[in-house]
Amino acid sequence: MIRLDNISKQNGHQILFIEASMGLQKGEKVGLVGPNGAGKTTLFRMITGQEQPDDGVVAIDPGTTIGYFSQDVGEMSGQSAVAAVMDGVGPISALAAEMAKLEAAMVDPDQADQLDAIVERYGEVQERFQDLDGYALEARAREVLAGLSFSQERMDGDVGLLSGGWKMRVALARILLMRPDAMLLDEPSNHLDLESLIWLEAFLKNYDGALLMTSHDRAFMNRIIGKVVEIDAGSLVTYSGDLDFYDQQRALSEQQRQAQYERQQAMLAKEIKFIERFKARASHAAQVQSRVKKLDKIERVEAPRRRQSVQFEFASPPRSGDDVISLRKVHKGYGEQPIYVDLDFLVRRKERWCVLGANGAGKSTLLKLVAGATKPDQGTVNIGASVKMGYFAQHSMDLLDGEETIFESLEGSFPQAGQGQLRTLAGCFGFSGDDVEKPCRVLSGGEKARLVMAKMLFDPPNLLVLDEPTNHLDMATKEMLVQALADFEGTMLFVSHDRHFLGALSNRVLELTPEGVHQYGGGYTEYVARTGQEAPGLHPGG
């Protein structure tokens, strides 16, 4: 269906691909992996024709339709979210827009004299709309948007008023509604809550076209794909199976290459020793010459490149009192909408609460109440004795000074720390070598999140309040963070849509539902086993 044959591609001084090849067949679901900057987005852009390879061929079967979702959603405004989603399907959306205009014209007194012509035109447009099954399409568009957690109100509102994250969902819904022959999805799991993520997972499992996707969410990707393509030093290596199988195979081939490399090094050392020892002796001249020639002809085995994985070690936080957070009879609402009524909630030392709830249930509001970023309408929020809080929210990243470099930002926060200490800290969070000289204004969302996290964890608080901490993090940083937080000796209250993060770190669950607030002893994994659902409001097993 789609083939890349001997592709080579260079961006500036960086060589991304050297004679790399891969194929994507109908019905295959493939995960594309590789370190940041390896060329994943460039690969998508070459398949869609937005970029050309320097060498080699991108071959696509004639008539193949391709839907490409990228993080760059472009401008959207002046129409409803539903209309914007239907836009992706072509002429139907133009007809729907004309029908809406004609409906408005029919009731406009200034156009009463043209009513007959308007009604006639409306009949023609409506007939064409019906022929193309437009009414069914609108229902499908609403179904997809509902799956991505849109309320009816948000579906019909102006798409231009939505935040960046919601616009991303509109762009994703557009591709899903198209149901093209092949979908290229670049980080579709970013900006989604747990409910939307589980819905999208089910949708993609049932999709019968070809799928090539990247995602920092390991559990999400693992449940969908049956094949992995890795970008590794300019080549494309294909593995059958999911990410777990890929990890095993990769480790195995690295071990084999290391053993091969060590055997060859030992043989080369022996030969070189012989040459050095006998090169001055005329009696051994022929043997020395033949061995020199033999060495010249040997194809050298390269040592496998070590993947850098840095561990972050927590300093021990100071001990807090036993009662860490206490909410008594808390009421909180926005406008007419009550979110909490008479909420009582106690967090004790060393408890790790994950907060689950559908969109709009008040997860972030609870964290803001605890962090003091918003006040209750009634009731009290008390933080216990000797509690030192670290609060991570999406807006934390906007507080970085754009003119400072990464290193200056760390130095400003920890003037007593030595240069070596701060460089090690930066390295743990993925900033090695000259990276620390980057100004904060040029950092990506993921880099900003890593810097904020590094600043928060270096001088550790004994209470961590985290709102979607893994949103922008790649798999390696996320894994490092999970391991570091597993050893954290303090208390945690967090919201996350990442099931690996939820399962690995929680030992209590606070579930927010329309019927009320439920507390569960045991972590997320026990919650799923007990309720038979992965998130509140989903059908058991769904």
CSV table of N, CA and C in Angstrom, one decimal, residues 36 43 77 114 178 322 328 424 433 518:
chain,number,residue,atom,x,y,z
A,36,ASN,N,13.8,11.4,20.3
A,36,ASN,CA,13.4,12.8,19.8
A,36,ASN,C,14.3,13.3,18.8
A,43,LEU,N,9.3,11.6,8.4
A,43,LEU,CA,8.9,10.4,7.7
A,43,LEU,C,7.4,10.6,7.3
A,77,SER,N,-11.6,28.7,12.8
A,77,SER,CA,-12.5,29.7,13.4
A,77,SER,C,-13.7,29.9,12.5
A,114,GLN,N,-37.1,37.5,-1.8
A,114,GLN,CA,-36.4,36.4,-2.6
A,114,GLN,C,-36.8,35.0,-2.1
A,178,MET,N,-13.1,10.7,8.5
A,178,MET,CA,-12.7,10.5,7.1
A,178,MET,C,-12.7,9.0,6.8
A,322,ASP,N,1.3,13.8,60.2
A,322,ASP,CA,0.5,12.6,59.7
A,322,ASP,C,-0.6,13.0,58.9
A,328,ARG,N,-12.8,20.0,54.6
A,328,ARG,CA,-14.0,19.8,55.5
A,328,ARG,C,-15.1,20.6,54.9
A,424,THR,N,24.3,17.6,36.4
A,424,THR,CA,23.8,16.3,36.6
A,424,THR,C,22.3,16.3,36.6
A,433,GLY,N,25.1,18.1,27.8
A,433,GLY,CA,26.0,18.9,27.0
A,433,GLY,C,25.5,20.4,26.8
A,518,HIS,N,-16.3,8.9,45.5
A,518,HIS,CA,-16.1,7.6,46.1
A,518,HIS,C,-14.6,7.5,46.4
